[in-house]
CSV table of C-alpha atoms in Angstrom, one decimal:
chain,number,residue,atom,x,y,z
A,162,MET,CA,-22.9,47.0,24.8
A,163,SER,CA,-23.5,51.0,23.1
A,164,LEU,CA,-27.2,51.5,23.1
A,165,SER,CA,-27.5,51.6,19.6
A,166,ARG,CA,-26.7,48.0,18.9
A,167,ILE,CA,-28.9,47.3,21.9
A,168,CYS,CA,-32.1,49.3,19.4
A,169,CYS,CA,-31.0,47.4,17.1
A,170,LEU,CA,-31.6,44.1,18.5
A,171,GLN,CA,-34.6,44.9,19.8
A,172,SER,CA,-35.4,46.5,16.3
A,173,HIS,CA,-34.9,43.1,14.9
A,174,LEU,CA,-36.9,41.0,18.0
A,175,ARG,CA,-39.8,43.3,16.8
A,176,MET,CA,-39.5,41.9,13.1
A,177,VAL,CA,-38.6,38.5,14.0
A,178,SER,CA,-42.2,38.6,16.2
A,179,LYS,CA,-44.4,40.3,13.1
A,180,THR,CA,-43.1,37.0,10.4
A,181,SER,CA,-43.3,34.5,13.7
A,182,SER,CA,-45.4,32.0,13.7
A,183,PRO,CA,-48.1,32.4,17.1
A,184,THR,CA,-47.2,29.0,18.8
A,185,VAL,CA,-43.6,29.5,18.3
A,186,LEU,CA,-43.8,32.9,20.2
A,187,ARG,CA,-45.8,31.5,23.6
A,188,SER,CA,-42.8,28.8,23.4
A,189,ALA,CA,-40.0,30.7,22.8
A,190,PRO,CA,-38.3,31.8,26.7
A,191,ARG,CA,-38.0,36.0,26.7
A,192,HIS,CA,-33.9,36.5,26.0
A,193,ARG,CA,-32.8,40.4,26.6
A,194,HIS,CA,-30.0,39.9,23.2
A,195,PRO,CA,-30.7,37.2,21.0
A,196,VAL,CA,-27.1,35.9,20.5
A,197,VAL,CA,-28.4,32.2,20.7
A,198,ASN,CA,-31.2,32.8,18.1
A,199,LEU,CA,-28.5,34.5,16.0
A,200,ARG,CA,-25.5,31.6,16.3
A,201,ALA,CA,-28.4,29.4,15.5
A,202,ILE,CA,-29.5,31.0,12.6
A,203,SER,CA,-25.7,31.6,11.4
A,204,SER,CA,-25.1,27.8,12.0
A,205,THR,CA,-27.5,26.0,10.2
A,206,ALA,CA,-26.7,28.4,7.1
A,207,LEU,CA,-22.8,27.2,7.3
A,208,VAL,CA,-23.4,23.5,7.8
A,209,ARG,CA,-26.1,23.5,4.5
A,210,ASP,CA,-23.3,25.2,2.7
A,211,LYS,CA,-19.9,23.2,3.8
A,212,GLN,CA,-22.1,19.9,3.6
A,213,ALA,CA,-22.8,21.6,0.0
A,214,ALA,CA,-19.9,22.0,-0.4
A,215,THR,CA,-19.1,18.6,0.6
A,216,ALA,CA,-20.8,16.4,-1.6
A,217,SER,CA,-19.6,18.3,-5.0
A,218,THR,CA,-15.6,18.1,-4.4
A,219,ALA,CA,-16.5,14.4,-2.2
A,220,LYS,CA,-15.9,12.1,-5.8
A,221,PRO,CA,-12.3,13.1,-6.5
A,222,VAL,CA,-11.4,13.3,-3.2
A,223,GLN,CA,-13.2,9.6,-3.2
A,224,LYS,CA,-10.9,8.3,-6.8
A,225,GLN,CA,-7.5,10.1,-4.8
A,226,HIS,CA,-8.4,8.5,-1.4
A,227,ASP,CA,-8.6,4.5,-3.3
A,228,TRP,CA,-5.0,5.0,-4.8
A,229,ASN,CA,-3.0,5.9,-1.8
A,230,ARG,CA,-5.3,3.8,0.3
A,231,ALA,CA,-3.7,0.7,-1.9
A,232,VAL,CA,-0.5,2.0,-1.9
A,233,SER,CA,-0.6,2.6,2.1
A,234,GLU,CA,-2.0,-1.0,2.1
A,235,ALA,CA,0.5,-2.5,0.0
A,236,GLU,CA,3.5,-0.8,2.0
A,237,LYS,CA,2.8,-2.2,5.5
A,238,ILE,CA,2.5,-5.9,3.5
A,239,VAL,CA,6.6,-5.2,3.3
A,240,GLY,CA,7.0,-4.2,6.2
A,241,TYR,CA,8.1,-0.3,5.8
A,242,PRO,CA,7.7,2.5,3.2
A,243,THR,CA,10.6,1.6,0.9
A,244,SER,CA,11.9,4.7,-0.8
A,245,PHE,CA,15.9,5.5,-0.8
A,246,LEU,CA,13.5,8.8,0.3
A,247,SER,CA,13.8,7.4,3.7
A,248,LEU,CA,15.3,9.0,7.1
A,249,ARG,CA,18.7,7.4,6.1
A,250,TRP,CA,18.9,9.4,3.2
A,251,LEU,CA,17.5,12.3,4.0
A,252,LEU,CA,19.6,13.6,6.5
A,253,SER,CA,22.6,12.5,4.1
A,254,ASP,CA,25.2,15.3,3.4
A,255,GLU,CA,24.9,15.1,0.3
A,256,ILE,CA,21.0,15.9,-0.2
A,257,ALA,CA,21.0,18.1,2.3
A,258,ASN,CA,23.1,20.0,0.6
A,259,VAL,CA,21.0,19.9,-2.5
A,260,ALA,CA,17.8,20.8,-0.7
A,261,LEU,CA,19.4,23.9,0.2
A,262,HIS,CA,20.6,24.4,-3.6
A,263,LEU,CA,17.1,23.7,-4.8
A,264,ARG,CA,15.1,26.8,-2.4
A,265,LYS,CA,17.5,29.4,-4.2
A,266,LEU,CA,15.6,27.7,-7.5
A,267,VAL,CA,12.5,28.9,-5.6
A,268,GLY,CA,10.8,31.6,-7.8
A,269,SER,CA,12.4,30.4,-11.2
A,270,ASN,CA,10.6,28.5,-13.5
A,271,HIS,CA,13.4,25.6,-14.5
A,272,PRO,CA,12.5,22.1,-14.4
A,273,LEU,CA,14.1,20.4,-11.5
A,274,LEU,CA,11.7,22.2,-9.1
A,275,LYS,CA,8.0,20.5,-11.2
A,276,THR,CA,10.4,17.3,-10.6
A,277,ALA,CA,11.5,17.5,-7.1
A,278,LYS,CA,7.5,18.2,-6.7
A,279,ILE,CA,6.3,15.6,-8.2
A,280,LEU,CA,9.2,12.9,-5.7
A,281,ILE,CA,7.7,14.3,-3.5
A,282,TYR,CA,4.5,14.4,-3.5
A,283,ASN,CA,1.9,11.4,-2.5
A,284,GLY,CA,-0.2,10.8,-5.9
A,285,LYS,CA,-0.5,8.4,-8.9
A,286,ASN,CA,2.9,10.2,-10.0
A,287,ASN,CA,5.2,9.4,-6.6
A,288,MET,CA,8.2,7.6,-7.7
A,289,GLN,CA,8.2,5.5,-4.4
A,290,ALA,CA,5.6,3.2,-5.7
A,291,TRP,CA,7.9,1.9,-7.9
A,292,GLY,CA,10.4,-0.1,-6.2
A,293,LEU,CA,7.0,-1.4,-3.9
A,294,ILE,CA,5.9,-3.2,-7.1
A,295,VAL,CA,9.3,-4.5,-7.1
A,296,LEU,CA,9.2,-5.6,-3.3
A,297,LEU,CA,5.5,-6.8,-3.8
A,298,ILE,CA,6.4,-9.1,-6.9
A,299,SER,CA,9.5,-10.4,-5.0
A,300,LYS,CA,7.2,-11.6,-1.9
A,301,ALA,CA,4.7,-12.9,-3.9
A,302,VAL,CA,6.3,-15.5,-6.0
A,303,GLY,CA,8.9,-16.1,-3.6
A,304,HIS,CA,12.2,-17.3,-2.4
A,305,ALA,CA,14.0,-20.3,-3.3
A,306,PRO,CA,14.6,-22.8,0.2
A,307,SER,CA,18.7,-22.6,-1.0
A,308,VAL,CA,18.7,-19.0,-0.3
A,309,PRO,CA,20.6,-18.5,2.9
A,310,ASP,CA,18.4,-17.5,6.1
A,311,MET,CA,20.9,-14.1,6.5
A,312,GLU,CA,20.0,-13.3,3.1
A,313,GLN,CA,16.1,-13.1,4.5
A,314,ASP,CA,14.0,-10.3,5.9
A,315,LYS,CA,11.9,-13.1,7.8
A,316,SER,CA,9.4,-10.1,9.3
A,317,ALA,CA,8.5,-8.6,5.2
A,318,GLY,CA,9.1,-12.0,3.8
A,319,VAL,CA,11.3,-10.5,1.2
A,320,LEU,CA,15.5,-10.8,-0.1
A,321,HIS,CA,17.3,-7.8,1.5
A,322,SER,CA,18.8,-8.0,-1.4
A,323,GLN,CA,15.9,-7.5,-3.5
A,324,ARG,CA,15.6,-4.4,-0.8
A,325,GLY,CA,18.5,-3.0,-1.7
A,326,LEU,CA,17.1,-3.6,-5.8
A,327,ALA,CA,14.0,-1.8,-5.2
A,328,GLU,CA,15.5,1.2,-4.0
A,329,VAL,CA,18.7,1.0,-7.1
A,330,THR,CA,15.3,1.0,-9.1
A,331,GLU,CA,13.8,4.2,-7.7
A,332,MET,CA,17.1,5.6,-7.9
A,333,ILE,CA,18.3,5.4,-11.6
A,334,ARG,CA,14.4,5.9,-12.8
A,335,THR,CA,14.6,9.6,-10.7
A,336,SER,CA,17.9,10.4,-12.0
A,337,SER,CA,16.3,9.8,-15.4
A,338,LEU,CA,13.8,12.4,-14.3
A,339,VAL,CA,15.9,15.0,-12.5
A,340,HIS,CA,18.9,14.8,-15.4
A,341,GLN,CA,15.2,15.7,-17.7
A,342,GLY,CA,14.8,18.9,-16.6
A,343,LEU,CA,18.5,20.2,-17.7
A,344,VAL,CA,17.1,22.9,-20.6
A,345,ASN,CA,19.0,24.1,-23.2
A,346,LEU,CA,19.5,28.0,-23.0
A,347,GLN,CA,21.2,28.7,-26.3
A,348,PRO,CA,20.3,27.4,-30.1
A,349,LEU,CA,23.5,26.4,-31.7
A,350,ALA,CA,23.2,29.5,-33.6
A,351,ASN,CA,24.1,31.3,-30.6
A,352,ALA,CA,26.7,29.7,-29.4
A,353,GLY,CA,29.6,30.7,-27.1
A,354,ASN,CA,27.3,34.2,-26.9
A,355,GLU,CA,27.1,35.6,-22.8
A,356,LEU,CA,24.5,34.2,-20.2
A,357,SER,CA,24.8,36.3,-17.1
A,358,GLY,CA,21.7,37.0,-17.6
A,359,ASP,CA,20.1,33.3,-17.7
A,360,SER,CA,22.5,32.9,-14.6
A,361,GLU,CA,19.0,31.4,-12.5
A,362,MET,CA,19.2,28.9,-15.5
A,363,ILE,CA,22.3,27.9,-15.3
A,364,PHE,CA,22.6,27.1,-11.9
A,365,GLY,CA,19.3,25.6,-11.9
A,366,ASN,CA,21.1,23.3,-14.4
A,367,LYS,CA,24.4,22.5,-12.7
A,368,ILE,CA,22.0,21.5,-10.3
A,369,ALA,CA,20.0,18.2,-12.5
A,370,LEU,CA,23.1,17.7,-13.9
A,371,LEU,CA,25.2,16.9,-10.2
A,372,SER,CA,22.3,15.5,-8.7
A,373,GLY,CA,21.3,13.0,-11.5
A,374,ASP,CA,24.4,12.0,-10.9
A,375,TYR,CA,25.2,11.2,-8.5
A,376,LEU,CA,21.8,9.1,-8.1
A,377,LEU,CA,22.8,7.8,-11.0
A,378,GLY,CA,26.5,7.3,-9.8
A,379,ASN,CA,25.0,5.9,-6.0
A,380,ALA,CA,22.5,3.0,-8.1
A,381,CYS,CA,25.3,2.1,-9.3
A,382,LEU,CA,27.6,1.5,-6.2
A,383,GLN,CA,24.1,-0.2,-4.7
A,384,LEU,CA,23.6,-2.5,-7.5
A,385,ALA,CA,27.3,-3.8,-8.0
A,386,GLY,CA,27.4,-4.3,-4.3
A,387,LEU,CA,24.3,-7.0,-5.0
A,388,LYS,CA,27.6,-9.2,-6.6
A,389,ASN,CA,24.9,-11.0,-9.4
A,390,GLN,CA,27.0,-10.5,-12.5
A,391,GLU,CA,23.3,-11.4,-14.4
A,392,LEU,CA,21.7,-9.0,-12.3
A,393,ILE,CA,23.5,-5.7,-13.2
A,394,GLU,CA,23.8,-6.9,-17.1
A,395,LEU,CA,20.0,-7.0,-16.9
A,396,ILE,CA,19.5,-3.4,-14.8
A,397,SER,CA,22.7,-2.6,-17.0
A,398,SER,CA,20.7,-2.9,-20.4
A,399,SER,CA,17.3,-0.7,-18.7
A,400,VAL,CA,19.5,2.2,-17.5
A,401,ARG,CA,20.7,1.6,-21.7
A,402,ASP,CA,16.8,2.1,-22.8
A,403,LEU,CA,16.6,5.2,-20.6
A,404,ALA,CA,19.6,6.9,-23.0
A,405,GLU,CA,18.4,5.8,-26.3
A,406,SER,CA,14.3,7.0,-25.0
A,407,ASN,CA,15.7,10.3,-25.5
A,408,PHE,CA,16.3,10.0,-29.3
A,409,VAL,CA,13.1,8.2,-30.8
A,410,GLY,CA,11.3,10.5,-33.6
A,411,ASP,CA,11.7,13.9,-33.5
A,412,ARG,CA,13.6,16.7,-30.9
A,413,ASP,CA,12.2,20.1,-30.6
A,414,MET,CA,15.5,22.6,-29.1
A,415,GLN,CA,15.0,21.9,-26.0
A,416,ASN,CA,14.5,18.0,-26.6
A,417,ASN,CA,10.9,17.9,-26.4
A,418,PRO,CA,9.5,14.9,-27.7
A,419,LEU,CA,7.1,15.7,-30.6
A,420,PRO,CA,4.9,12.6,-32.8
A,421,SER,CA,6.1,11.2,-36.2
A,422,LYS,CA,4.5,11.4,-38.6
A,423,PRO,CA,0.9,8.7,-39.0
A,424,GLU,CA,1.7,6.7,-41.9
A,425,PRO,CA,-1.9,5.5,-43.4
A,426,GLY,CA,-3.4,2.4,-42.9
A,427,SER,CA,-0.4,1.2,-40.5
A,428,ALA,CA,-2.6,1.6,-37.4
A,429,ARG,CA,-4.9,-1.7,-35.9
A,430,ALA,CA,-7.2,-2.2,-33.4
A,431,VAL,CA,-6.3,-1.5,-30.0
A,432,SER,CA,-8.9,-4.4,-29.3
A,433,ASN,CA,-6.5,-6.1,-31.1
A,434,ASP,CA,-3.5,-8.3,-28.2
A,435,ASP,CA,-1.2,-8.5,-31.3
A,436,ASP,CA,1.0,-5.8,-30.0
A,437,LEU,CA,0.7,-6.8,-26.7
A,438,GLY,CA,3.4,-8.8,-27.2
A,439,PHE,CA,5.7,-6.2,-28.6
A,440,GLY,CA,9.2,-5.2,-26.7
A,441,ASP,CA,8.9,-9.1,-26.1
A,442,LEU,CA,12.5,-10.6,-26.8
A,443,GLU,CA,14.4,-14.3,-26.2
A,444,ASP,CA,16.8,-12.2,-24.8
A,445,ASN,CA,15.5,-8.5,-23.1
A,446,THR,CA,19.1,-7.0,-23.0
A,447,GLN,CA,19.1,-6.3,-26.5
A,448,PRO,CA,18.2,-3.1,-28.1
A,449,LEU,CA,14.5,-3.2,-29.3
A,450,ASN,CA,14.1,-2.4,-33.1
A,451,ILE,CA,12.8,0.6,-34.2
A,452,LYS,CA,12.4,-0.4,-37.6
A,453,ASP,CA,8.4,0.5,-38.7
A,454,VAL,CA,7.7,1.3,-35.9
A,455,LEU,CA,7.4,5.6,-35.6
A,456,GLY,CA,3.9,6.5,-37.2
A,457,ASN,CA,1.6,3.8,-35.8
A,458,PRO,CA,0.0,5.0,-33.0
A,459,GLU,CA,0.3,1.9,-30.6
A,460,ARG,CA,3.8,1.0,-31.5
A,461,GLU,CA,5.0,4.2,-31.6
A,462,TRP,CA,3.5,5.0,-27.6
A,463,SER,CA,4.4,1.4,-26.6
A,464,LEU,CA,8.5,1.7,-27.5
A,465,ARG,CA,8.7,5.0,-26.0
A,466,HIS,CA,7.2,4.6,-22.4
A,467,ILE,CA,8.9,1.0,-22.8
A,468,LEU,CA,12.4,3.0,-24.0
A,469,ALA,CA,11.9,5.3,-20.8
A,470,ALA,CA,10.5,3.2,-17.9
A,471,GLY,CA,8.5,-0.4,-18.3
A,472,SER,CA,11.9,-1.9,-19.4
A,473,LEU,CA,13.4,-0.4,-16.0
A,474,LEU,CA,10.5,-1.8,-14.3
A,475,GLY,CA,9.2,-5.0,-16.1
A,476,LYS,CA,13.8,-5.4,-15.9
A,477,SER,CA,13.9,-5.0,-12.3
A,478,CYS,CA,10.7,-7.2,-11.5
A,479,GLN,CA,12.8,-9.7,-13.5
A,480,GLY,CA,16.2,-9.3,-11.4
A,481,ALA,CA,14.1,-9.4,-8.0
A,482,LEU,CA,13.1,-13.2,-8.7
A,483,ILE,CA,16.7,-13.3,-10.2
A,484,LEU,CA,18.3,-13.3,-7.0
A,485,ALA,CA,15.7,-15.3,-5.3
A,486,GLY,CA,16.5,-17.9,-7.6
A,487,GLN,CA,13.6,-18.7,-9.5
A,488,PRO,CA,13.8,-20.3,-13.1
A,489,VAL,CA,14.0,-18.6,-15.6
A,490,LYS,CA,10.2,-19.2,-17.6
A,491,LEU,CA,9.0,-17.4,-13.9
A,492,GLN,CA,11.4,-15.0,-13.9
A,493,LYS,CA,9.4,-14.0,-17.7
A,494,GLN,CA,6.5,-13.8,-16.4
A,495,ALA,CA,7.9,-11.1,-13.7
A,496,TYR,CA,8.9,-8.8,-16.6
A,497,LEU,CA,6.2,-9.0,-18.8
A,498,PHE,CA,4.3,-8.4,-15.2
A,499,GLY,CA,6.2,-4.8,-15.2
A,500,LYS,CA,6.3,-4.2,-18.5
A,501,HIS,CA,2.5,-4.1,-19.1
A,502,LEU,CA,1.6,-2.5,-15.4
A,503,SER,CA,4.2,0.2,-16.5
A,504,LEU,CA,1.9,1.0,-19.8
A,505,ALA,CA,-1.2,0.8,-18.4
A,506,TRP,CA,0.0,3.1,-15.3
A,507,GLN,CA,1.3,6.0,-18.6
A,508,ALA,CA,-1.9,5.4,-20.1
A,509,CYS,CA,-3.2,6.8,-16.7
A,510,ILE,CA,-1.3,9.8,-17.1
A,511,ASP,CA,-1.7,10.2,-20.9
A,512,MET,CA,-5.8,10.5,-20.1
A,513,GLU,CA,-5.2,12.9,-17.0
A,514,PRO,CA,-4.9,16.5,-18.9
A,515,PHE,CA,-8.2,15.5,-21.2
A,516,SER,CA,-10.0,14.6,-18.3
A,517,SER,CA,-12.2,17.8,-18.7
A,518,PRO,CA,-13.0,19.7,-22.3
A,519,ASN,CA,-11.2,23.4,-21.2
A,520,LEU,CA,-7.8,23.9,-21.0
A,521,SER,CA,-6.3,26.0,-18.5
A,522,PRO,CA,-4.3,28.7,-19.7
A,523,GLY,CA,-0.8,28.3,-19.8
A,524,ASP,CA,-1.4,24.2,-19.0
A,525,ARG,CA,0.1,21.6,-21.3
A,526,PHE,CA,0.7,18.0,-21.6
A,527,SER,CA,3.2,15.5,-23.7
A,528,LEU,CA,2.6,15.7,-27.0
A,529,ILE,CA,3.4,11.4,-27.1
A,530,SER,CA,0.7,10.7,-25.4
A,531,ALA,CA,-1.5,8.4,-26.8
A,532,PRO,CA,-4.8,10.5,-26.9
A,533,VAL,CA,-3.0,12.5,-29.3
A,534,LEU,CA,-1.3,10.2,-31.3
A,535,PHE,CA,-4.7,8.1,-31.6
A,536,HIS,CA,-6.3,11.6,-33.0
A,537,LEU,CA,-3.3,11.7,-35.0
A,538,GLU,CA,-3.7,8.4,-37.1
A,539,TYR,CA,-7.8,10.2,-36.8
A,540,ASP,CA,-6.9,13.4,-38.3
A,541,PRO,CA,-3.8,13.3,-39.9
A,542,THR,CA,-4.3,17.4,-40.8
A,543,LEU,CA,-3.6,18.1,-36.8
A,544,TYR,CA,0.1,17.5,-37.3
A,545,GLU,CA,0.7,20.8,-39.3
A,546,GLU,CA,-0.1,22.7,-36.3
A,547,ILE,CA,2.2,20.1,-34.2
A,548,LYS,CA,5.2,20.9,-37.0
A,549,LYS,CA,5.9,24.7,-35.9
A,550,GLY,CA,7.0,23.2,-32.2
A,551,ARG,CA,10.4,21.8,-34.8
A,552,GLU,CA,11.8,25.3,-32.8
A,553,SER,CA,10.1,25.4,-29.9
A,554,VAL,CA,6.8,23.9,-28.0
A,555,ASP,CA,5.7,27.2,-27.4
A,556,ASN,CA,5.0,28.0,-30.9
A,557,ILE,CA,1.8,25.4,-30.8
A,558,ASP,CA,-1.6,26.0,-30.1
A,559,TYR,CA,-2.3,24.2,-26.9
A,560,ALA,CA,-5.5,24.7,-26.3
A,561,LYS,CA,-6.8,23.9,-30.1
A,562,ILE,CA,-4.7,20.6,-29.8
A,563,HIS,CA,-6.3,19.9,-26.5
A,564,SER,CA,-9.9,20.8,-27.2
A,565,GLU,CA,-9.5,18.3,-31.2
A,566,VAL,CA,-8.5,15.7,-29.0
A,567,PHE,CA,-11.4,16.1,-26.7
A,568,LYS,CA,-13.2,16.1,-29.2
A,569,GLY,CA,-11.9,12.4,-31.3
A,570,PRO,CA,-11.4,9.3,-30.4
A,571,GLY,CA,-8.5,9.0,-28.8
A,572,LEU,CA,-9.2,9.2,-25.3
A,573,GLU,CA,-11.5,6.1,-26.2
A,574,LYS,CA,-8.4,4.3,-27.4
A,575,THR,CA,-6.9,5.0,-25.1
A,576,CYS,CA,-8.6,4.0,-22.4
A,577,ASN,CA,-9.1,0.4,-24.7
A,578,LEU,CA,-5.3,0.3,-24.3
A,579,GLN,CA,-4.6,1.0,-20.2
A,580,LYS,CA,-7.6,-2.0,-20.2
A,581,LYS,CA,-5.6,-4.3,-21.9
A,582,HIS,CA,-2.1,-3.8,-20.1
A,583,SER,CA,-4.0,-4.2,-16.9
A,584,LEU,CA,-5.6,-7.4,-17.7
A,585,ALA,CA,-2.2,-8.2,-19.6
A,586,ALA,CA,-0.8,-7.6,-16.1
A,587,MET,CA,-3.5,-9.2,-13.9
A,588,ALA,CA,-3.2,-12.8,-15.9
A,589,VAL,CA,0.4,-13.3,-14.6
A,590,LEU,CA,-0.9,-12.5,-11.3
A,591,ASN,CA,-3.1,-14.6,-11.4
A,592,GLU,CA,-0.5,-17.7,-12.2
A,593,LEU,CA,0.5,-16.6,-8.9
A,594,PRO,CA,-0.3,-18.8,-5.7
A,595,PRO,CA,-3.2,-16.3,-3.2
A,596,SER,CA,-1.3,-13.3,-0.7
A,597,ASP,CA,-1.5,-10.9,0.9
A,598,ALA,CA,1.6,-8.8,-1.8
A,599,ARG,CA,-0.6,-10.1,-4.5
A,600,THR,CA,-3.5,-8.9,-3.3
A,601,ALA,CA,-2.2,-5.7,-3.0
A,602,LEU,CA,-0.6,-5.5,-6.5
A,603,GLN,CA,-4.3,-6.1,-8.1
A,604,ASN,CA,-5.3,-3.5,-6.3
A,605,ILE,CA,-2.7,-1.5,-7.2
A,606,ILE,CA,-3.8,-2.4,-10.7
A,607,LEU,CA,-7.4,-1.9,-9.8
A,608,ALA,CA,-6.9,1.5,-8.4
A,609,MET,CA,-6.0,2.8,-11.3
A,610,GLN,CA,-9.3,2.5,-12.7
A,611,ASP,CA,-10.5,6.2,-11.1
A,612,LEU,CA,-7.8,7.6,-11.8
């Protein structure tokens, strides 16, 4: 140690001795270098800072942990993670090529990258939970005695065909999200002009189109392999609904959905249960009727998200019971469960951007989310700001809309909407016999309340 360093340490000891109590000085051993004391002081401060940081961040971490734990425990009940993003898919040449091409998009702002993150990262947006829900409702209900033993996965309590249907559900949902990542690079007025400057975005569009087609093609092939005509017709109608969801209401030039102009007196109280049955047809393979729906906040929101998600999840749950040989009445209850669970899930996602009073610069949120639609009924003048997005959503002041919605009644109404659909899904589960699968589904619904 250098002489200057020793002098500094000695000066530090003299200052400490003047400010310390006599008792401490008599009991303190003499050290040539006060390294231990300095480390103790530093470690104490570090521990104190770490405890303060942990206390300030404990609540959000616990919420996320509850959701992940509910999903993780549910996966154990049905045997293993059921997603098509399993090892056998990730090792296929086609998926490997897609991943290789995605690397070339890093650094660009193509929407396909965001979709890829949603698919891979854990959380409430993860599509892997869709197939999990199909298998859980399959195990909770069980199958008819007439199902052959070779069709049964007795260790997991589900059928091999039901596991295949769970993969089909995830592939259809994912292909729809990937296709929505296509970017319109050229307005109709400039059609035919050179686009060489947008080579990265053109490449991203090609990957989004081909990847979505690949997933949808494999889903159709696997669905046909189940060899059940009634199931094929049912799931095909959900694919039709997904396509129709892209043509509901107004759209901007990039095909981003815009809310309809609110109709005075068209909305009813959210606590009313009359709209719970919206979209429940006697033959649910038929298209939904959109008459007198647009402009009514709750019905418009339900229509958009039943077509875009609820139809697929509900009909997949119904299809799982078709494969199990269950009666038609129970099949319809499974559809209702999937539909209401999907809508409750969507309401949770819609509230997430409004968890803070301030919107981060550059952040955006869905303009057809429930809080926005409910606020437009409360304050129709905000629609003038949304109308600016007909050419491009870049013209919209998202911070202004966020601030107005956060102060209005839309969030409370959305919370009531989420609870209403959660209770409807829970009511279907309560009709089933007690089982670990039913408990897992109930835990998933309860975990949504903390998201």
